[in-house]
mmCIF file of C-alpha atoms in Angstrom:
data_model
loop_
_atom_site.group_PDB
_atom_site.id
_atom_site.type_symbol
_atom_site.label_atom_id
_atom_site.label_comp_id
_atom_site.label_asym_id
_atom_site.label_seq_id
_atom_site.Cartn_x
_atom_site.Cartn_y
_atom_site.Cartn_z
ATOM 1 C CA MET C 76 1.548 7.668 49.610
ATOM 2 C CA SER C 77 1.765 10.038 52.022
ATOM 3 C CA GLY C 78 -1.653 12.187 53.403
ATOM 4 C CA ALA C 79 -0.569 15.158 51.233
ATOM 5 C CA ASP C 80 0.413 13.776 48.114
ATOM 6 C CA ILE C 81 -3.587 12.091 49.060
ATOM 7 C CA LYS C 82 -5.139 15.121 48.911
ATOM 8 C CA CYS C 83 -3.572 16.293 45.805
ATOM 9 C CA TYR C 84 -4.477 12.567 44.105
ATOM 10 C CA LEU C 85 -8.187 12.933 45.292
ATOM 11 C CA SER C 86 -8.771 16.648 44.245
ATOM 12 C CA GLU C 87 -7.179 15.730 41.253
ATOM 13 C CA MET C 88 -9.069 12.854 40.376
ATOM 14 C CA GLY C 89 -12.390 15.357 40.649
ATOM 15 C CA ARG C 90 -10.571 16.811 38.239
ATOM 16 C CA TRP C 91 -9.982 14.471 35.959
ATOM 17 C CA GLN C 92 -12.887 13.913 33.000
ATOM 18 C CA PRO C 93 -13.005 10.060 31.359
ATOM 19 C CA ASP C 94 -10.949 10.346 28.757
ATOM 20 C CA ALA C 95 -11.020 14.056 27.746
ATOM 21 C CA ARG C 96 -7.874 14.065 26.148
ATOM 22 C CA GLY C 97 -9.462 12.141 23.428
ATOM 23 C CA ARG C 98 -12.336 13.471 22.735
ATOM 24 C CA LEU C 99 -10.204 17.067 22.730
ATOM 25 C CA GLU C 100 -8.188 15.847 20.153
ATOM 26 C CA GLU C 101 -11.033 14.475 18.012
ATOM 27 C CA ALA C 102 -12.688 17.734 18.855
ATOM 28 C CA ALA C 103 -10.134 19.422 16.989
ATOM 29 C CA LEU C 104 -8.329 17.046 14.172
ATOM 30 C CA ALA C 105 -12.214 18.079 12.613
ATOM 31 C CA LEU C 106 -11.765 20.746 13.151
ATOM 32 C CA TYR C 107 -8.791 21.504 11.191
ATOM 33 C CA LEU C 108 -9.841 19.262 8.601
ATOM 34 C CA GLU C 109 -13.022 21.314 7.851
ATOM 35 C CA ARG C 110 -12.329 25.332 9.048
ATOM 36 C CA GLY C 111 -8.584 24.541 8.210
ATOM 37 C CA PHE C 112 -6.372 24.470 11.497
ATOM 38 C CA ASP C 113 -5.213 28.564 10.700
ATOM 39 C CA ASN C 114 -9.157 29.042 11.228
ATOM 40 C CA THR C 115 -10.253 26.824 14.752
ATOM 41 C CA THR C 116 -10.389 28.351 17.681
ATOM 42 C CA VAL C 117 -9.302 26.403 21.090
ATOM 43 C CA ALA C 118 -13.088 27.909 22.316
ATOM 44 C CA GLU C 119 -14.527 25.916 19.227
ATOM 45 C CA ILE C 120 -11.843 22.765 19.493
ATOM 46 C CA ALA C 121 -13.499 22.745 23.916
ATOM 47 C CA GLN C 122 -17.645 23.648 22.714
ATOM 48 C CA ARG C 123 -17.448 21.295 19.935
ATOM 49 C CA ALA C 124 -14.986 17.890 22.823
ATOM 50 C CA GLY C 125 -18.728 19.420 25.072
ATOM 51 C CA LEU C 126 -15.595 20.191 27.833
ATOM 52 C CA THR C 127 -14.077 23.776 29.080
ATOM 53 C CA GLU C 128 -11.718 25.676 27.333
ATOM 54 C CA ARG C 129 -9.458 25.899 30.020
ATOM 55 C CA THR C 130 -9.747 21.815 30.390
ATOM 56 C CA PHE C 131 -8.093 21.902 27.003
ATOM 57 C CA PHE C 132 -5.044 23.397 28.397
ATOM 58 C CA ARG C 133 -4.812 21.183 30.996
ATOM 59 C CA TYR C 134 -3.984 18.817 28.299
ATOM 60 C CA PHE C 135 -2.108 20.776 25.326
ATOM 61 C CA ALA C 136 -0.040 24.047 25.667
ATOM 62 C CA ASP C 137 -1.640 25.727 22.823
ATOM 63 C CA LYS C 138 -3.715 23.840 19.234
ATOM 64 C CA ARG C 139 -0.391 22.958 17.409
ATOM 65 C CA GLU C 140 0.376 20.547 20.640
ATOM 66 C CA VAL C 141 -2.482 19.024 19.889
ATOM 67 C CA LEU C 142 -0.488 17.912 16.165
ATOM 68 C CA PHE C 143 2.513 17.013 17.957
ATOM 69 C CA TRP C 144 2.232 15.804 21.260
ATOM 70 C CA GLY C 145 3.153 12.478 20.283
ATOM 71 C CA SER C 146 6.708 12.703 18.645
ATOM 72 C CA GLY C 147 8.093 13.034 22.006
ATOM 73 C CA MET C 148 5.797 9.111 22.384
ATOM 74 C CA LEU C 149 7.626 7.952 18.609
ATOM 75 C CA ARG C 150 11.320 8.716 20.222
ATOM 76 C CA GLU C 151 11.491 7.671 22.654
ATOM 77 C CA LEU C 152 10.109 4.009 21.033
ATOM 78 C CA LEU C 153 11.560 4.611 18.137
ATOM 79 C CA SER C 154 15.298 5.061 20.816
ATOM 80 C CA LYS C 155 14.442 2.495 23.139
ATOM 81 C CA ALA C 156 13.681 -0.537 19.594
ATOM 82 C CA ALA C 157 16.763 0.739 17.883
ATOM 83 C CA ILE C 158 18.240 -0.041 22.258
ATOM 84 C CA GLU C 159 17.051 -3.310 22.419
ATOM 85 C CA ALA C 160 17.032 -4.191 19.038
ATOM 86 C CA PRO C 161 18.987 -8.119 20.097
ATOM 87 C CA ALA C 162 23.335 -7.284 20.520
ATOM 88 C CA SER C 163 23.175 -9.445 17.329
ATOM 89 C CA ALA C 164 21.411 -7.380 15.111
ATOM 90 C CA THR C 165 22.749 -5.507 12.320
ATOM 91 C CA PRO C 166 22.692 -1.370 12.009
ATOM 92 C CA MET C 167 20.385 -1.409 9.833
ATOM 93 C CA GLY C 168 18.540 -4.374 12.207
ATOM 94 C CA ALA C 169 18.325 -2.033 15.252
ATOM 95 C CA VAL C 170 16.401 0.279 12.356
ATOM 96 C CA THR C 171 14.430 -2.441 11.367
ATOM 97 C CA ALA C 172 13.147 -3.418 14.620
ATOM 98 C CA ALA C 173 12.744 0.269 15.808
ATOM 99 C CA LEU C 174 10.664 0.769 13.225
ATOM 100 C CA ASP C 175 8.306 -1.981 13.371
ATOM 101 C CA ALA C 176 7.949 -0.600 16.424
ATOM 102 C CA ALA C 177 6.915 3.056 15.161
ATOM 103 C CA GLY C 178 4.644 1.078 12.519
ATOM 104 C CA ALA C 179 2.726 -0.763 15.452
ATOM 105 C CA MET C 180 2.442 2.548 17.631
ATOM 106 C CA LEU C 181 0.805 4.650 14.670
ATOM 107 C CA GLN C 182 -1.137 1.759 12.904
ATOM 108 C CA GLU C 183 -2.547 1.590 16.335
ATOM 109 C CA ARG C 184 -3.417 4.954 16.201
ATOM 110 C CA GLY C 185 -5.631 4.100 13.197
ATOM 111 C CA GLN C 186 -7.723 7.004 11.922
ATOM 112 C CA ARG C 187 -6.280 9.883 13.816
ATOM 113 C CA ALA C 188 -3.091 9.874 12.235
ATOM 114 C CA LYS C 189 -4.054 9.950 9.267
ATOM 115 C CA GLN C 190 -6.007 12.426 10.150
ATOM 116 C CA ARG C 191 -3.191 14.400 11.676
ATOM 117 C CA GLN C 192 -1.122 13.573 8.099
ATOM 118 C CA LYS C 193 -3.953 15.710 6.153
ATOM 119 C CA VAL C 194 -4.291 18.725 8.140
ATOM 120 C CA ILE C 195 -0.295 18.710 8.416
ATOM 121 C CA MET C 196 0.315 18.520 4.790
ATOM 122 C CA ALA C 197 -2.404 21.509 3.699
ATOM 123 C CA ASN C 198 -0.030 24.233 6.089
ATOM 124 C CA PRO C 199 2.744 24.280 5.165
ATOM 125 C CA GLU C 200 3.686 25.695 8.628
ATOM 126 C CA LEU C 201 2.410 23.225 10.292
ATOM 127 C CA GLN C 202 5.125 20.620 7.720
ATOM 128 C CA GLU C 203 7.457 22.450 8.840
ATOM 129 C CA ARG C 204 7.396 21.505 12.208
ATOM 130 C CA GLU C 205 7.066 17.672 11.049
ATOM 131 C CA LEU C 206 10.084 17.768 8.861
ATOM 132 C CA LEU C 207 12.679 19.579 11.768
ATOM 133 C CA LYS C 208 10.104 17.139 14.450
ATOM 134 C CA MET C 209 11.239 14.230 11.893
ATOM 135 C CA ALA C 210 15.143 15.794 12.005
ATOM 136 C CA SER C 211 15.185 15.460 15.721
ATOM 137 C CA LEU C 212 13.884 11.495 15.258
ATOM 138 C CA ALA C 213 16.802 11.408 12.390
ATOM 139 C CA SER C 214 19.217 11.890 15.272
ATOM 140 C CA THR C 215 17.549 10.655 18.124
ATOM 141 C CA LEU C 216 18.276 7.083 15.936
ATOM 142 C CA GLY C 217 21.213 7.692 14.943
ATOM 143 C CA GLU C 218 22.096 7.507 18.824
ATOM 144 C CA ALA C 219 20.583 4.494 20.017
ATOM 145 C CA LEU C 220 23.114 3.029 17.174
ATOM 146 C CA ARG C 221 26.338 4.836 18.730
ATOM 147 C CA GLN C 222 24.847 3.112 22.205
ATOM 148 C CA ARG C 223 25.716 0.169 20.566
ATOM 149 C CA GLY C 224 28.722 1.045 19.496
ATOM 150 C CA VAL C 225 27.852 1.166 15.948
ATOM 151 C CA GLY C 226 30.557 4.427 14.848
ATOM 152 C CA ASP C 227 29.376 7.457 11.769
ATOM 153 C CA PRO C 228 30.141 8.343 10.211
ATOM 154 C CA VAL C 229 27.388 4.203 9.297
ATOM 155 C CA ALA C 230 25.018 5.753 12.239
ATOM 156 C CA THR C 231 24.045 8.369 10.892
ATOM 157 C CA LEU C 232 23.480 7.462 7.567
ATOM 158 C CA THR C 233 21.372 4.973 8.989
ATOM 159 C CA ALA C 234 18.811 6.281 11.013
ATOM 160 C CA GLU C 235 18.507 9.137 8.166
ATOM 161 C CA THR C 236 17.897 6.674 5.964
ATOM 162 C CA GLY C 237 15.432 4.823 8.665
ATOM 163 C CA ILE C 238 13.484 7.547 8.599
ATOM 164 C CA ALA C 239 13.021 7.992 4.836
ATOM 165 C CA VAL C 240 11.729 4.473 5.101
ATOM 166 C CA LEU C 241 9.290 5.071 7.547
ATOM 167 C CA ARG C 242 8.270 8.095 6.251
ATOM 168 C CA VAL C 243 7.083 7.023 2.477
ATOM 169 C CA ALA C 244 6.206 4.026 3.911
ATOM 170 C CA PHE C 245 3.466 6.505 6.562
ATOM 171 C CA ALA C 246 2.951 8.911 3.527
ATOM 172 C CA ARG C 247 2.064 5.708 1.438
ATOM 173 C CA TRP C 248 -0.448 4.493 4.038
ATOM 174 C CA VAL C 249 -1.727 7.328 5.014
ATOM 175 C CA GLU C 250 -3.985 7.371 1.006
ATOM 176 C CA LYS C 251 -3.853 3.216 1.524
ATOM 177 C CA PRO C 252 -8.129 2.175 2.952
ATOM 178 C CA THR C 253 -7.535 0.647 6.313
ATOM 179 C CA ASN C 254 -7.475 -2.495 5.296
ATOM 180 C CA TYR C 255 -3.511 -1.629 4.471
ATOM 181 C CA HIS C 256 -1.339 -2.167 7.759
ATOM 182 C CA LEU C 257 1.729 0.162 8.262
ATOM 183 C CA PRO C 258 3.895 -2.352 9.374
ATOM 184 C CA GLU C 259 3.512 -3.650 5.853
ATOM 185 C CA LEU C 260 4.028 -1.158 4.162
ATOM 186 C CA ILE C 261 7.652 -0.028 6.599
ATOM 187 C CA ARG C 262 9.180 -3.512 4.796
ATOM 188 C CA GLU C 263 7.349 -2.965 1.510
ATOM 189 C CA SER C 264 10.047 -0.227 1.999
ATOM 190 C CA LEU C 265 12.731 -1.552 3.531
ATOM 191 C CA GLU C 266 13.019 -3.941 0.305
ATOM 192 C CA GLN C 267 13.163 -1.573 -1.900
ATOM 193 C CA LEU C 268 15.644 0.182 -0.403
ATOM 194 C CA GLN C 269 17.110 -2.511 -1.180
ATOM 195 C CA ALA C 270 16.383 -3.542 -4.533
ATOM 196 C CA ILE C 271 17.594 0.452 -4.947
ATOM 197 C CA THR C 272 20.815 0.158 -3.869
ATOM 198 C CA THR C 273 22.010 -2.719 -5.200
ATOM 199 C CA THR C 274 21.193 -0.900 -8.406
ATOM 200 C CA ARG C 275 23.862 2.248 -8.851
ATOM 201 C CA THR C 276 24.812 1.204 -12.136
ATOM 202 C CA MET Q 232 21.788 48.032 -27.963
ATOM 203 C CA SER Q 233 19.586 50.940 -27.938
ATOM 204 C CA GLY Q 234 21.552 53.799 -26.295
ATOM 205 C CA ALA Q 235 18.950 53.745 -23.168
ATOM 206 C CA ASP Q 236 19.698 50.787 -22.922
ATOM 207 C CA ILE Q 237 23.963 51.444 -23.385
ATOM 208 C CA LYS Q 238 23.616 54.578 -20.415
ATOM 209 C CA CYS Q 239 21.798 52.023 -18.143
ATOM 210 C CA TYR Q 240 24.212 49.229 -18.924
ATOM 211 C CA LEU Q 241 27.607 52.127 -18.020
ATOM 212 C CA SER Q 242 25.743 52.934 -14.558
ATOM 213 C CA GLU Q 243 25.315 50.032 -13.909
ATOM 214 C CA MET Q 244 29.737 49.665 -14.370
ATOM 215 C CA GLY Q 245 29.958 52.627 -11.943
ATOM 216 C CA ARG Q 246 28.184 50.778 -9.548
ATOM 217 C CA TRP Q 247 29.888 47.585 -10.096
ATOM 218 C CA GLN Q 248 32.415 46.187 -7.833
ATOM 219 C CA PRO Q 249 35.350 44.083 -8.964
ATOM 220 C CA ASP Q 250 33.823 40.549 -6.794
ATOM 221 C CA ALA Q 251 31.832 42.376 -3.979
ATOM 222 C CA ARG Q 252 29.122 39.455 -3.529
ATOM 223 C CA GLY Q 253 32.464 37.594 -3.019
ATOM 224 C CA ARG Q 254 34.480 40.631 -0.408
ATOM 225 C CA LEU Q 255 31.255 40.255 0.723
ATOM 226 C CA GLU Q 256 30.314 36.890 1.662
ATOM 227 C CA GLU Q 257 34.090 36.474 2.444
ATOM 228 C CA ALA Q 258 33.679 39.457 4.682
ATOM 229 C CA ALA Q 259 30.263 38.039 6.814
ATOM 230 C CA LEU Q 260 31.850 34.430 6.924
ATOM 231 C CA ALA Q 261 34.862 35.361 8.865
ATOM 232 C CA LEU Q 262 33.001 38.025 11.017
ATOM 233 C CA TYR Q 263 29.190 35.071 11.110
ATOM 234 C CA LEU Q 264 32.761 32.864 12.767
ATOM 235 C CA GLU Q 265 34.384 35.274 15.158
ATOM 236 C CA ARG Q 266 31.487 36.809 16.809
ATOM 237 C CA GLY Q 267 28.323 34.985 16.019
ATOM 238 C CA PHE Q 268 25.393 35.889 13.546
ATOM 239 C CA ASP Q 269 23.136 36.937 16.047
ATOM 240 C CA ASN Q 270 26.035 39.342 17.258
ATOM 241 C CA THR Q 271 27.432 40.779 13.307
ATOM 242 C CA THR Q 272 25.824 42.904 11.547
ATOM 243 C CA VAL Q 273 25.339 43.873 7.877
ATOM 244 C CA ALA Q 274 27.444 47.575 8.708
ATOM 245 C CA GLU Q 275 29.811 45.587 10.307
ATOM 246 C CA ILE Q 276 30.573 42.605 7.172
ATOM 247 C CA ALA Q 277 30.217 45.450 4.221
ATOM 248 C CA GLN Q 278 33.307 47.460 6.863
ATOM 249 C CA ARG Q 279 35.389 44.211 6.891
ATOM 250 C CA ALA Q 280 34.555 44.067 3.276
ATOM 251 C CA GLY Q 281 35.667 47.353 2.595
ATOM 252 C CA LEU Q 282 32.164 48.441 0.818
ATOM 253 C CA THR Q 283 28.842 50.455 1.349
ATOM 254 C CA GLU Q 284 26.092 48.776 3.470
ATOM 255 C CA ARG Q 285 24.099 50.327 0.041
ATOM 256 C CA THR Q 286 26.202 48.030 -1.844
ATOM 257 C CA PHE Q 287 25.450 45.046 0.530
ATOM 258 C CA PHE Q 288 21.974 45.839 -0.112
ATOM 259 C CA ARG Q 289 22.536 45.232 -4.260
ATOM 260 C CA TYR Q 290 23.580 41.347 -3.414
ATOM 261 C CA PHE Q 291 21.823 40.094 -0.743
ATOM 262 C CA ALA Q 292 18.425 40.547 0.551
ATOM 263 C CA ASP Q 293 19.834 40.011 4.073
ATOM 264 C CA LYS Q 294 22.695 38.473 6.703
ATOM 265 C CA ARG Q 295 21.184 35.678 6.435
ATOM 266 C CA GLU Q 296 20.579 35.089 2.018
ATOM 267 C CA VAL Q 297 25.094 34.998 2.565
ATOM 268 C CA LEU Q 298 24.348 31.624 3.758
ATOM 269 C CA PHE Q 299 21.512 29.956 1.597
ATOM 270 C CA TRP Q 300 21.759 32.135 -2.112
ATOM 271 C CA GLY Q 301 23.413 29.194 -3.050
ATOM 272 C CA SER Q 302 20.520 27.327 -2.332
ATOM 273 C CA GLY Q 303 19.310 27.187 -5.594
ATOM 274 C CA MET Q 304 22.131 26.719 -8.130
ATOM 275 C CA LEU Q 305 22.584 23.415 -5.466
ATOM 276 C CA ARG Q 306 18.967 22.536 -6.408
ATOM 277 C CA GLU Q 307 18.871 23.084 -10.307
ATOM 278 C CA LEU Q 308 21.913 21.523 -10.405
ATOM 279 C CA LEU Q 309 20.599 18.501 -9.448
ATOM 280 C CA SER Q 310 17.123 18.880 -10.449
ATOM 281 C CA LYS Q 311 20.119 19.361 -14.600
ATOM 282 C CA ALA Q 312 21.935 16.483 -13.619
ATOM 283 C CA ALA Q 313 19.307 13.595 -12.591
ATOM 284 C CA ILE Q 314 16.899 14.558 -15.440
ATOM 285 C CA GLU Q 315 19.916 14.115 -17.840
ATOM 286 C CA ALA Q 316 21.431 11.380 -16.867
ATOM 287 C CA PRO Q 317 21.952 8.328 -19.304
ATOM 288 C CA ALA Q 318 18.469 7.343 -19.996
ATOM 289 C CA SER Q 319 19.411 3.785 -19.439
ATOM 290 C CA ALA Q 320 20.602 4.802 -15.831
ATOM 291 C CA THR Q 321 18.075 3.012 -12.829
ATOM 292 C CA PRO Q 322 16.816 5.889 -10.583
ATOM 293 C CA MET Q 323 19.929 5.368 -7.930
ATOM 294 C CA GLY Q 324 22.411 5.949 -11.142
ATOM 295 C CA ALA Q 325 20.680 8.720 -12.064
ATOM 296 C CA VAL Q 326 21.073 9.965 -8.147
ATOM 297 C CA THR Q 327 24.413 8.763 -8.723
ATOM 298 C CA ALA Q 328 25.107 11.381 -10.666
ATOM 299 C CA ALA Q 329 23.613 14.547 -9.161
ATOM 300 C CA LEU Q 330 25.034 13.244 -6.446
ATOM 301 C CA ASP Q 331 28.560 13.251 -8.346
ATOM 302 C CA ALA Q 332 27.399 16.730 -9.782
ATOM 303 C CA ALA Q 333 26.205 18.185 -6.300
ATOM 304 C CA GLY Q 334 30.634 17.541 -4.787
ATOM 305 C CA ALA Q 335 32.466 18.793 -7.219
ATOM 306 C CA MET Q 336 30.028 21.870 -7.264
ATOM 307 C CA LEU Q 337 30.103 22.266 -3.270
ATOM 308 C CA GLN Q 338 34.337 20.587 -3.259
ATOM 309 C CA GLU Q 339 35.289 24.354 -5.676
ATOM 310 C CA ARG Q 340 33.729 26.670 -3.441
ATOM 311 C CA GLY Q 341 36.190 24.564 -0.560
ATOM 312 C CA GLN Q 342 36.328 26.862 2.211
ATOM 313 C CA ARG Q 343 33.661 28.930 2.114
ATOM 314 C CA ALA Q 344 30.912 26.059 2.541
ATOM 315 C CA LYS Q 345 33.092 24.503 5.319
ATOM 316 C CA GLN Q 346 32.671 28.138 7.252
ATOM 317 C CA ARG Q 347 29.390 27.743 6.182
ATOM 318 C CA GLN Q 348 28.553 25.092 7.385
ATOM 319 C CA LYS Q 349 30.159 25.533 11.174
ATOM 320 C CA VAL Q 350 28.581 29.015 10.835
ATOM 321 C CA ILE Q 351 24.844 27.333 10.742
ATOM 322 C CA MET Q 352 25.667 24.456 13.107
ATOM 323 C CA ALA Q 353 26.967 27.027 15.879
ATOM 324 C CA ASN Q 354 23.040 28.521 15.805
ATOM 325 C CA PRO Q 355 19.440 26.552 15.347
ATOM 326 C CA GLU Q 356 17.402 29.009 13.719
ATOM 327 C CA LEU Q 357 20.259 29.037 10.229
ATOM 328 C CA GLN Q 358 19.738 25.100 11.523
ATOM 329 C CA GLU Q 359 16.664 24.413 10.905
ATOM 330 C CA ARG Q 360 16.171 26.552 8.166
ATOM 331 C CA GLU Q 361 19.001 24.825 6.611
ATOM 332 C CA LEU Q 362 16.907 21.433 7.199
ATOM 333 C CA LEU Q 363 13.804 23.445 5.402
ATOM 334 C CA LYS Q 364 16.225 23.792 2.284
ATOM 335 C CA MET Q 365 17.349 20.123 2.315
ATOM 336 C CA ALA Q 366 14.390 18.717 2.229
ATOM 337 C CA SER Q 367 13.085 20.671 -0.605
ATOM 338 C CA LEU Q 368 16.514 19.421 -2.211
ATOM 339 C CA ALA Q 369 14.906 16.798 -2.082
ATOM 340 C CA SER Q 370 11.600 17.514 -3.278
ATOM 341 C CA THR Q 371 13.278 18.490 -6.641
ATOM 342 C CA LEU Q 372 15.248 15.620 -6.816
ATOM 343 C CA GLY Q 373 11.811 13.511 -6.066
ATOM 344 C CA GLU Q 374 10.148 15.793 -9.163
ATOM 345 C CA ALA Q 375 13.404 14.924 -11.546
ATOM 346 C CA LEU Q 376 12.579 11.562 -11.293
ATOM 347 C CA ARG Q 377 9.195 11.515 -12.144
ATOM 348 C CA GLN Q 378 10.425 13.786 -14.677
ATOM 349 C CA ARG Q 379 12.292 9.632 -16.274
ATOM 350 C CA GLY Q 380 9.667 7.776 -15.063
ATOM 351 C CA VAL Q 381 10.616 6.877 -12.018
ATOM 352 C CA GLY Q 382 7.148 6.051 -10.724
ATOM 353 C CA ASP Q 383 6.201 6.629 -6.316
ATOM 354 C CA PRO Q 384 6.999 5.583 -4.251
ATOM 355 C CA VAL Q 385 11.074 4.636 -5.726
ATOM 356 C CA ALA Q 386 11.295 7.850 -6.768
ATOM 357 C CA THR Q 387 10.711 9.310 -3.031
ATOM 358 C CA LEU Q 388 11.911 6.755 -1.576
ATOM 359 C CA THR Q 389 15.890 7.776 -4.274
ATOM 360 C CA ALA Q 390 15.862 10.850 -3.644
ATOM 361 C CA GLU Q 391 15.144 10.739 -0.064
ATOM 362 C CA THR Q 392 18.393 8.519 0.337
ATOM 363 C CA GLY Q 393 20.317 10.453 -2.463
ATOM 364 C CA ILE Q 394 19.923 13.374 -0.233
ATOM 365 C CA ALA Q 395 20.898 11.171 3.412
ATOM 366 C CA VAL Q 396 23.570 10.618 1.505
ATOM 367 C CA LEU Q 397 25.015 13.468 0.437
ATOM 368 C CA ARG Q 398 23.681 14.970 4.214
ATOM 369 C CA VAL Q 399 27.153 12.850 5.304
ATOM 370 C CA ALA Q 400 29.263 13.121 3.041
ATOM 371 C CA PHE Q 401 28.489 16.506 3.832
ATOM 372 C CA ALA Q 402 29.425 16.405 7.403
ATOM 373 C CA ARG Q 403 32.099 14.092 7.287
ATOM 374 C CA TRP Q 404 34.384 16.079 4.170
ATOM 375 C CA VAL Q 405 34.034 19.523 6.089
ATOM 376 C CA GLU Q 406 35.274 17.967 9.022
ATOM 377 C CA LYS Q 407 38.679 16.292 7.171
ATOM 378 C CA PRO Q 408 41.526 17.771 6.324
ATOM 379 C CA THR Q 409 42.008 20.333 2.334
ATOM 380 C CA ASN Q 410 43.226 16.542 0.349
ATOM 381 C CA TYR Q 411 39.586 15.211 0.790
ATOM 382 C CA HIS Q 412 37.584 15.362 -1.409
ATOM 383 C CA LEU Q 413 34.169 16.181 -0.984
ATOM 384 C CA PRO Q 414 32.931 13.576 -4.317
ATOM 385 C CA GLU Q 415 35.033 10.418 -2.838
ATOM 386 C CA LEU Q 416 33.719 11.132 -0.180
ATOM 387 C CA ILE Q 417 29.970 10.646 -1.496
ATOM 388 C CA ARG Q 418 30.777 7.521 -3.172
ATOM 389 C CA GLU Q 419 31.656 6.021 -0.413
ATOM 390 C CA SER Q 420 28.445 6.853 1.930
ATOM 391 C CA LEU Q 421 26.867 5.369 -1.562
ATOM 392 C CA GLU Q 422 28.902 2.466 -0.609
ATOM 393 C CA GLN Q 423 28.442 2.168 2.890
ATOM 394 C CA LEU Q 424 24.934 2.559 2.231
ATOM 395 C CA GLN Q 425 24.858 -0.598 -0.084
ATOM 396 C CA ALA Q 426 26.011 -2.231 3.357
ATOM 397 C CA ILE Q 427 24.192 -0.625 5.435
ATOM 398 C CA THR Q 428 21.067 -1.854 2.791
ATOM 399 C CA THR Q 429 22.235 -5.669 2.600
ATOM 400 C CA THR Q 430 22.621 -6.746 5.488
ATOM 401 C CA ARG Q 431 18.962 -5.996 6.891
ATOM 402 C CA THR Q 432 18.705 -9.547 9.333
#
């Protein structure tokens, strides 16, 4: 680390607030649920979190990003888990590994993931954005399968189906009491999917 | 029919052009493929079709509607076919009936359905709109299953999976020579889906 780097680093440290991101997120979700997303301002979020607007904009580009900053992480996680699944795993086996990883991450986010979902379901514009994010998760997952050597249309079909399973399990989890675990609901949905497709006629 | 009604009717007849909608659609698709959607104007579409702009606006609200006017029909068709499937049909059986109906309609549209897809794939904004339309097809299909007495999460899971199958089969069909039939590709995708889900581990 050069002297200039260290100076820069210490300067960052000075501006750093312990878990400012977390406090801003918590405040934003509470306000979005209380007043609606459209009726909440960045100034109000910062005030509720006991921070300045300037601090808000160091973590988030706008009030919508508070809801969507995790999508990129989720995408990377899904991709990594699918690619790193054992070489012997079937396409659906690799997707299951990816869904397990995503489920564990969302379970870890707990109450915040549930609050976020409620905010999104209350606002058509946010719902549209969420749908597009889900579609991009499916594309990423399909790409991960192709990297494993899975050809199309199987790669796309497996990825799209996997994301449908994630959405359905996630929607159930949001409605359930806290003792339900998302990874288990995902496994249940995968079993239901198998039962559904084998009883086509 | 009253005298006023007849007068009105004849006046409509006078303004009527044989298959003006079809000619406008054909001209629009050709121009969107030649110049791109963004670089085509309604005036150019009307001119290519040998009609006036005023006639264009009697059929379509704007140049985007040329691409999306069929979505409502497709939604109704899917819903009707799923609801009217035999009472003995499983959830996936009812969805299969719906996909058969959708496949037959799109096959009938033939070259135009393929051109439309190419226009959409070339434009991110149109792709977003198409994704949202697809999501609304899945919602409608889920609702049709619930009308058949199918509970959730099975209704949602089956509907979402069915639309994933339709999308994958449709994407394949667009790339294939004209002697491939969409309803057969849909059946193939349904069989693949079954194979995929039964080889999870």
